[in-house]
mmCIF file of N, CA and C in Angstrom:
data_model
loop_
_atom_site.group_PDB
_atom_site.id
_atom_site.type_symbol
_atom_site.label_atom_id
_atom_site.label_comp_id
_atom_site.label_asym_id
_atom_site.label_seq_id
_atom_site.Cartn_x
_atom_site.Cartn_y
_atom_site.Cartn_z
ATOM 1 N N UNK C 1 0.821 -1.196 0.000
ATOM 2 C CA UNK C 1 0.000 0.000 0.000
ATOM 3 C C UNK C 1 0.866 1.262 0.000
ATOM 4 N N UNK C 2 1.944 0.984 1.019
ATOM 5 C CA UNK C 2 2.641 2.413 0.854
ATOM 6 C C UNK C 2 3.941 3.088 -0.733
ATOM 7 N N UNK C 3 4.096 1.738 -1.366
ATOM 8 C CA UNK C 3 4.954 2.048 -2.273
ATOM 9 C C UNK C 3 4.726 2.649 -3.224
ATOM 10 N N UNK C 4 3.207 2.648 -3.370
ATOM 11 C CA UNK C 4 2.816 3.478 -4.529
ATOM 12 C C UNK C 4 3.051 5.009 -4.463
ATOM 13 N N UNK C 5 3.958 5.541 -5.609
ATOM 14 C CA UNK C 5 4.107 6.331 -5.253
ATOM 15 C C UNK C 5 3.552 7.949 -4.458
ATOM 16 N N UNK C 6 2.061 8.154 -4.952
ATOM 17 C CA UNK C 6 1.655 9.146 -3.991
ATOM 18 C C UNK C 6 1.580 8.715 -2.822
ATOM 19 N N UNK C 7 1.113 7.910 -2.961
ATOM 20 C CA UNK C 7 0.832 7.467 -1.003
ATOM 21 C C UNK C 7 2.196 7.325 -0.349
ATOM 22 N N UNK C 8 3.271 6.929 -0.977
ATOM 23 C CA UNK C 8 4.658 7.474 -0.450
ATOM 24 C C UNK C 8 4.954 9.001 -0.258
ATOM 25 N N UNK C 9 4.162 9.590 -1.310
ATOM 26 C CA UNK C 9 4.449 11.315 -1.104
ATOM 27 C C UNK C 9 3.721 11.641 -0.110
ATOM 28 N N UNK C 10 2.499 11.236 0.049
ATOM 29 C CA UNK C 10 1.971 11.964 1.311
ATOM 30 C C UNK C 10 2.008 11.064 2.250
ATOM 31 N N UNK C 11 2.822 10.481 2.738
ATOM 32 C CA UNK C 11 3.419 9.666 4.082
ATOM 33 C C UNK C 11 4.645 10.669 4.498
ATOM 34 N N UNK C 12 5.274 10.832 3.619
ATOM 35 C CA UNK C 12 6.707 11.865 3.896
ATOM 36 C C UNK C 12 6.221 13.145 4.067
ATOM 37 N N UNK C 13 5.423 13.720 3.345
ATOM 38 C CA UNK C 13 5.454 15.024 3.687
ATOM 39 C C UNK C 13 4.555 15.227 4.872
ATOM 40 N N UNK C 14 3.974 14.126 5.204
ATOM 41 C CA UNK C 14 2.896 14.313 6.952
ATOM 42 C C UNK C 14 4.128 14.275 7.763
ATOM 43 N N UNK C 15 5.095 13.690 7.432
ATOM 44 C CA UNK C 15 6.470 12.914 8.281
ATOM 45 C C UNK C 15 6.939 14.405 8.685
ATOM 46 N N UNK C 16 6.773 15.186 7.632
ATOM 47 C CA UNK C 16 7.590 16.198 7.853
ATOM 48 C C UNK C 16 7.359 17.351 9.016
ATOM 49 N N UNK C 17 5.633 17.406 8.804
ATOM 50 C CA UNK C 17 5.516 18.260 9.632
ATOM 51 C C UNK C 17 4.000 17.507 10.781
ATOM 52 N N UNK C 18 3.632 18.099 11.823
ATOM 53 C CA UNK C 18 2.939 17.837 12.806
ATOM 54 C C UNK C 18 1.953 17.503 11.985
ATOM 55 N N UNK C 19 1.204 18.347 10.923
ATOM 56 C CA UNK C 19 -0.255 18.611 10.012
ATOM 57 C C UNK C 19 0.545 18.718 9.227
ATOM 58 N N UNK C 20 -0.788 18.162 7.683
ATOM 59 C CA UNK C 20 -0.242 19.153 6.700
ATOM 60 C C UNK C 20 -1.726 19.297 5.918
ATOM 61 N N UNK C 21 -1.676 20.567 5.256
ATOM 62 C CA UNK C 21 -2.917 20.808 4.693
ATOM 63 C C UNK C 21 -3.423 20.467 3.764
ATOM 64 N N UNK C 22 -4.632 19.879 3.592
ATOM 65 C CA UNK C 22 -4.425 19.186 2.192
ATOM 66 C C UNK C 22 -4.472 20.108 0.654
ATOM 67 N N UNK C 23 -4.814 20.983 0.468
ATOM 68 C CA UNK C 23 -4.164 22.221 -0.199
ATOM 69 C C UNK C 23 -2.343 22.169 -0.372
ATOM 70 N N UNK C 24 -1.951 22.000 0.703
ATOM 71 C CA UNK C 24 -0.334 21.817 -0.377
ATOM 72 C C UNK C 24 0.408 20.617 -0.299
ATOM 73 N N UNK C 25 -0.402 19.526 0.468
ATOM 74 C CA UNK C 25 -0.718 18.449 -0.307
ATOM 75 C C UNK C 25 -0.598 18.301 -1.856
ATOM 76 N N UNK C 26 -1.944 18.364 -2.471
ATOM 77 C CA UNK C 26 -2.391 18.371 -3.324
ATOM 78 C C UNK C 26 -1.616 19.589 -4.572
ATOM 79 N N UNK C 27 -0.422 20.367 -3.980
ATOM 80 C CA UNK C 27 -0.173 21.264 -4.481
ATOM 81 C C UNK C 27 1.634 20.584 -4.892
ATOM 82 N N UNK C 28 2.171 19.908 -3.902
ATOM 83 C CA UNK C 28 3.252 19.438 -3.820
ATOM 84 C C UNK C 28 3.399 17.990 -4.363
ATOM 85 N N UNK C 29 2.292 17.467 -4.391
ATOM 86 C CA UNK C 29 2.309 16.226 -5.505
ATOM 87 C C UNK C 29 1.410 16.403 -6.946
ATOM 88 N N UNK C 30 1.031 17.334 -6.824
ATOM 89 C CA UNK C 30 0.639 17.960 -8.792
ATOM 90 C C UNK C 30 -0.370 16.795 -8.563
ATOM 91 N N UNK C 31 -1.281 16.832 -8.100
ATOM 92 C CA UNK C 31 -2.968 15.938 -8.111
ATOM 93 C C UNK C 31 -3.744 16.697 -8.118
ATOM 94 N N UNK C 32 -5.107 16.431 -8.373
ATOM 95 C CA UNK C 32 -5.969 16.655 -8.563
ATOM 96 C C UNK C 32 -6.832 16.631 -7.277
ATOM 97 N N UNK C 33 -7.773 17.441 -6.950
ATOM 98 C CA UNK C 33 -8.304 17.209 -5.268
ATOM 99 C C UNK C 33 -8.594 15.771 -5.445
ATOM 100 N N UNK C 34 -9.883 15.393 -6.183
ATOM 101 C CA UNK C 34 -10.066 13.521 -6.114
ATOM 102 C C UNK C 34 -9.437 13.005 -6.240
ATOM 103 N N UNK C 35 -8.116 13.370 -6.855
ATOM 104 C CA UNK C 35 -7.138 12.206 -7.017
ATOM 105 C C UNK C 35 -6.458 11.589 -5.690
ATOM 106 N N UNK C 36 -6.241 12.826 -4.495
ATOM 107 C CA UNK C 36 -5.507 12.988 -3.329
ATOM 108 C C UNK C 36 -6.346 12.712 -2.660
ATOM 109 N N UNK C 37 -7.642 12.561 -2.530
ATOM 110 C CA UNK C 37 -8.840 12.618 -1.554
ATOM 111 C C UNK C 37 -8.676 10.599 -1.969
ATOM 112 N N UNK C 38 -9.466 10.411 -2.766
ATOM 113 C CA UNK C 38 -8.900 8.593 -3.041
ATOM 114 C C UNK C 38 -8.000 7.978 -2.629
ATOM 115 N N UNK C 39 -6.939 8.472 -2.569
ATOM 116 C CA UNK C 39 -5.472 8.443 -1.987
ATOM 117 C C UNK C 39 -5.317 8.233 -0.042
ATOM 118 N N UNK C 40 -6.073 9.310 -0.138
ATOM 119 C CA UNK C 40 -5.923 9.395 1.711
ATOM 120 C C UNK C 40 -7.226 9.079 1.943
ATOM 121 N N UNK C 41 -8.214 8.317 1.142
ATOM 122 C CA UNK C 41 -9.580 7.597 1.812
ATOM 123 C C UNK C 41 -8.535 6.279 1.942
ATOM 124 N N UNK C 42 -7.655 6.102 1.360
ATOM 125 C CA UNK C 42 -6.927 4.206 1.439
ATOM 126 C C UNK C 42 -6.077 4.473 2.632
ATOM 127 N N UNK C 43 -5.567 5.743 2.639
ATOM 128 C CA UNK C 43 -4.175 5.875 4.051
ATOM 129 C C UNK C 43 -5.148 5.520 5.167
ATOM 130 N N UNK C 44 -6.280 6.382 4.801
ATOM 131 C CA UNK C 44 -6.834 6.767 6.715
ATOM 132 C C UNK C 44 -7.912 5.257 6.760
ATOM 133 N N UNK C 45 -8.128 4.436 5.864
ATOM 134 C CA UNK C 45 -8.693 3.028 6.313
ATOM 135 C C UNK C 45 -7.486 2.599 6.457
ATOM 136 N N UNK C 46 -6.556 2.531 6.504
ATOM 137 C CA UNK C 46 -5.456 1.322 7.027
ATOM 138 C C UNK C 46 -5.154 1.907 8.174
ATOM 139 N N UNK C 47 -5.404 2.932 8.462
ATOM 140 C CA UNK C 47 -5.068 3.602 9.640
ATOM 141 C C UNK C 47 -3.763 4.159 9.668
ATOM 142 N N UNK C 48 -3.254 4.473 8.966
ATOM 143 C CA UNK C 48 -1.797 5.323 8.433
ATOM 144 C C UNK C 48 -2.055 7.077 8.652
ATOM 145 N N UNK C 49 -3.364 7.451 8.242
ATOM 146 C CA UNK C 49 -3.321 8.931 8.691
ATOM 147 C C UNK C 49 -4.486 9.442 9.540
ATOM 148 N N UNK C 50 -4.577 10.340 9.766
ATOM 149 C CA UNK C 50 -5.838 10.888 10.324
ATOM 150 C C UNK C 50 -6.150 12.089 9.704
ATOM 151 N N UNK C 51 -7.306 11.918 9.327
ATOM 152 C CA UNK C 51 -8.045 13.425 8.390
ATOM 153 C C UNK C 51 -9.202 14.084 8.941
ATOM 154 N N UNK C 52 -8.424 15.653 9.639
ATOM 155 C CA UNK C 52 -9.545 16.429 10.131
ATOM 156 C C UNK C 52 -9.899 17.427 9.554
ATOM 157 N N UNK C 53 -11.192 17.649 9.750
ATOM 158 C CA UNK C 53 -12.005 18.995 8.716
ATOM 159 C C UNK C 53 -12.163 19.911 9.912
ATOM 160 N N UNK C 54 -12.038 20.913 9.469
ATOM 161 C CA UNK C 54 -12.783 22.024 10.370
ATOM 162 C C UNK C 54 -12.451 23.718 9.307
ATOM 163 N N UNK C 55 -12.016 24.626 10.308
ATOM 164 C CA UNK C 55 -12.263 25.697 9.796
ATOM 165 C C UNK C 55 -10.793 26.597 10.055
ATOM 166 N N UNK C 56 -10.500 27.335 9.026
ATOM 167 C CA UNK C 56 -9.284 28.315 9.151
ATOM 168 C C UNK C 56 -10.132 29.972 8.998
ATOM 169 N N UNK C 57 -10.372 30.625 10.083
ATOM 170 C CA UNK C 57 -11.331 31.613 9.488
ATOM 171 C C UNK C 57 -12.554 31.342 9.556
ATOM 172 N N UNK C 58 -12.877 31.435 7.787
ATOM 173 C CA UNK C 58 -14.036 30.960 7.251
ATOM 174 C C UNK C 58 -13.870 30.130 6.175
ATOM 175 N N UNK C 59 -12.886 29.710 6.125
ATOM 176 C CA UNK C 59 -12.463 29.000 5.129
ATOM 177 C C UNK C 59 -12.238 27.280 5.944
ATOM 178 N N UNK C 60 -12.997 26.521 4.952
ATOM 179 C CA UNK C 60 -12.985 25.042 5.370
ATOM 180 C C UNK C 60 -11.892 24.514 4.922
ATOM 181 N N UNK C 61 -11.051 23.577 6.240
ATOM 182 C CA UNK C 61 -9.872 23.090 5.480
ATOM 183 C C UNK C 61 -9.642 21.570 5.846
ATOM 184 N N UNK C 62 -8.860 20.833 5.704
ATOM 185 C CA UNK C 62 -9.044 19.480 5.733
ATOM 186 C C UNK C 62 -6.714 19.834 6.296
ATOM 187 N N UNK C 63 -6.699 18.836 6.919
ATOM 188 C CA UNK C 63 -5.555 18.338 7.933
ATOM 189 C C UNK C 63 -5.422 17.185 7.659
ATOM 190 N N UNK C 64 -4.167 16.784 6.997
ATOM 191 C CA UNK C 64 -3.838 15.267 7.428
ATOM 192 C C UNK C 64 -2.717 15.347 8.708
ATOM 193 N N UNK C 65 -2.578 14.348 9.335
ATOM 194 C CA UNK C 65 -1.621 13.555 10.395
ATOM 195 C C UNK C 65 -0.557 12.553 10.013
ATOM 196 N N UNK C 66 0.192 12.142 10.296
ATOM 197 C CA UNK C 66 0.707 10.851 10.629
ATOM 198 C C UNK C 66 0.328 10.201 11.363
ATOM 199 N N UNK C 67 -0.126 8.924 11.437
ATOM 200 C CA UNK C 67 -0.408 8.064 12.832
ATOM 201 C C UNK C 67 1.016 7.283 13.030
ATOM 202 N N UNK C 68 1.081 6.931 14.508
ATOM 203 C CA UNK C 68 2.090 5.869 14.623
ATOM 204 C C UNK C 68 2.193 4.648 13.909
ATOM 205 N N UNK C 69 1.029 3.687 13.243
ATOM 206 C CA UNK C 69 1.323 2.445 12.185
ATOM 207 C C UNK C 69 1.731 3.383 10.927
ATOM 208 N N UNK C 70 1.660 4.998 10.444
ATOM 209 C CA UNK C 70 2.020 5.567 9.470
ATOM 210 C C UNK C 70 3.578 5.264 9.522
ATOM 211 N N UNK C 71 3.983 5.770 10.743
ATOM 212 C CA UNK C 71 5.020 6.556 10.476
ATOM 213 C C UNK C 71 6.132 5.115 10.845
ATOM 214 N N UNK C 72 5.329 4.391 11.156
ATOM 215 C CA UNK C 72 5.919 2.333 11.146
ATOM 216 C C UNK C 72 6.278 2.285 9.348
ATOM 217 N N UNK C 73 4.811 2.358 8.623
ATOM 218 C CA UNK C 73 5.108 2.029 7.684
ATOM 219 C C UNK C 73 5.599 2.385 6.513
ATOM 220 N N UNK C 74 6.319 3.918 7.054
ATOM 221 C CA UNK C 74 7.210 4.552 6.120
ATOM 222 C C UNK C 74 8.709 4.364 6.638
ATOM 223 N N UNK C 75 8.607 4.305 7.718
ATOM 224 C CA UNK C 75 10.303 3.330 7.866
ATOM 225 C C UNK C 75 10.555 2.318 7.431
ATOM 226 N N UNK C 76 9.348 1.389 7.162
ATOM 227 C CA UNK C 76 9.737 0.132 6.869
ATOM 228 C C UNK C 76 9.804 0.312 5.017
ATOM 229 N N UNK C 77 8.814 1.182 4.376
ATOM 230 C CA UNK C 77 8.894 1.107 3.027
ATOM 231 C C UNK C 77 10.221 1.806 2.678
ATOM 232 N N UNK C 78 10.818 2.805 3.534
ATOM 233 C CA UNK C 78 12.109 3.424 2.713
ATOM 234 C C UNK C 78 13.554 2.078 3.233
ATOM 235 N N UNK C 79 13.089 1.372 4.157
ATOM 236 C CA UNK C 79 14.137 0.384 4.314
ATOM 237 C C UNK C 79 14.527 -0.726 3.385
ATOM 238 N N UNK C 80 12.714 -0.370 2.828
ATOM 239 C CA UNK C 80 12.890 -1.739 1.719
ATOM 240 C C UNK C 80 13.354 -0.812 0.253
ATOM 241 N N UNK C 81 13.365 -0.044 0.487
ATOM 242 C CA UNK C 81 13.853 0.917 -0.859
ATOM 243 C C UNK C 81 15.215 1.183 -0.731
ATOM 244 N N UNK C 82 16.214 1.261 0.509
ATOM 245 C CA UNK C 82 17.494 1.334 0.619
ATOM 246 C C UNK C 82 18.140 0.065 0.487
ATOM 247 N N UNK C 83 17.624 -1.124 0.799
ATOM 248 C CA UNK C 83 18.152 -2.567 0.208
ATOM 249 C C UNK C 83 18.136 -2.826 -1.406
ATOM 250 N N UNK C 84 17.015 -1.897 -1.854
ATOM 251 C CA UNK C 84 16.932 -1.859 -3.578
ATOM 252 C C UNK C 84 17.686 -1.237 -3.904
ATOM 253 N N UNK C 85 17.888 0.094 -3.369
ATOM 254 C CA UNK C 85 18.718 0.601 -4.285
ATOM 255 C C UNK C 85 20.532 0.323 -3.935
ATOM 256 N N UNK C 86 20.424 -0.242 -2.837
ATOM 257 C CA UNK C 86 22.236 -1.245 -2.553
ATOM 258 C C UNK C 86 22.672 -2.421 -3.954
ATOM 259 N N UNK C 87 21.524 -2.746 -3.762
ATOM 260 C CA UNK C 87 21.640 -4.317 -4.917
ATOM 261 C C UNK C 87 21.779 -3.400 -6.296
ATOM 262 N N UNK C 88 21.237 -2.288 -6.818
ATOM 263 C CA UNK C 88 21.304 -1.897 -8.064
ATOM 264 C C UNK C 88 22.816 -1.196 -7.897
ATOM 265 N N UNK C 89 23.423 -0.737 -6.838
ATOM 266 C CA UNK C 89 24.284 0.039 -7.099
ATOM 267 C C UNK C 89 25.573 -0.780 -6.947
ATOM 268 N N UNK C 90 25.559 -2.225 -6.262
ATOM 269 C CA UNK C 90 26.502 -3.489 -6.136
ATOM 270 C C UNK C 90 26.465 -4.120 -7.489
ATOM 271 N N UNK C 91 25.742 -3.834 -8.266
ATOM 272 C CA UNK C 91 25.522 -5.209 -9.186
ATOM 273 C C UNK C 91 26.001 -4.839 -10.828
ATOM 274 N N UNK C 92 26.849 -5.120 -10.973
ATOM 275 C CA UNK C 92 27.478 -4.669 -12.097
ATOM 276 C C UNK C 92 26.551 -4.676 -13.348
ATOM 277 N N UNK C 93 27.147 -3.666 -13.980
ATOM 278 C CA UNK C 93 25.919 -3.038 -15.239
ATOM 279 C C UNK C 93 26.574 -3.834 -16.230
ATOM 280 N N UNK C 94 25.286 -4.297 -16.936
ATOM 281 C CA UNK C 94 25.668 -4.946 -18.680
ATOM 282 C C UNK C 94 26.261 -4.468 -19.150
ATOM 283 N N UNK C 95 26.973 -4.774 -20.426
ATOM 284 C CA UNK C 95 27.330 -3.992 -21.697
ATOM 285 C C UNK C 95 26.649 -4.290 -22.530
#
């Protein structure tokens, strides 16, 4: 679930900060609102994020989180991505 790549983008960039909005979200991975909203309906059923609505102002805004099985399963997906990219960089190139 997490390797795909958006759902890797918005695992890291929740990583990054406490919240993140889904506005630059959606701004920092070049999606489409439904595209990112589909995206984090699959994070927040596995229980990887938490998505809150409320209000900035008067302006309605939506918050993602990291949860702790998130932020499990982005250590474990970049661990399995640093063993990939060891073997490609050990393994001698064709001619």
């Amino acid at each position: 679930m997490v390797h795909q790549r958006v759902r890797l983008g918005i695992l890291t960039i929740a990583h990054e900060a406490r919240q993140v909005e889904f506005g630059y979200l959606r701004t920092q991975l070049e999606l489409t609102a439904g595209n990112l909203s589909k995206h984090l309906g699959v994070l927040e059923a596995a229980g990887l994020v938490e998505v809150e609505k409320g209000y900035a102002g008067r302006r309605p805004r939506t918050w993602i989180t990291l949860t702790a099985p998130g932020r499990t399963a982005l250590a474990q997906e970049i661990e399995r991505l640093k063993l990939l990219i060891t073997r490609v960089e050990t393994t001698p190139a064709e001619k």
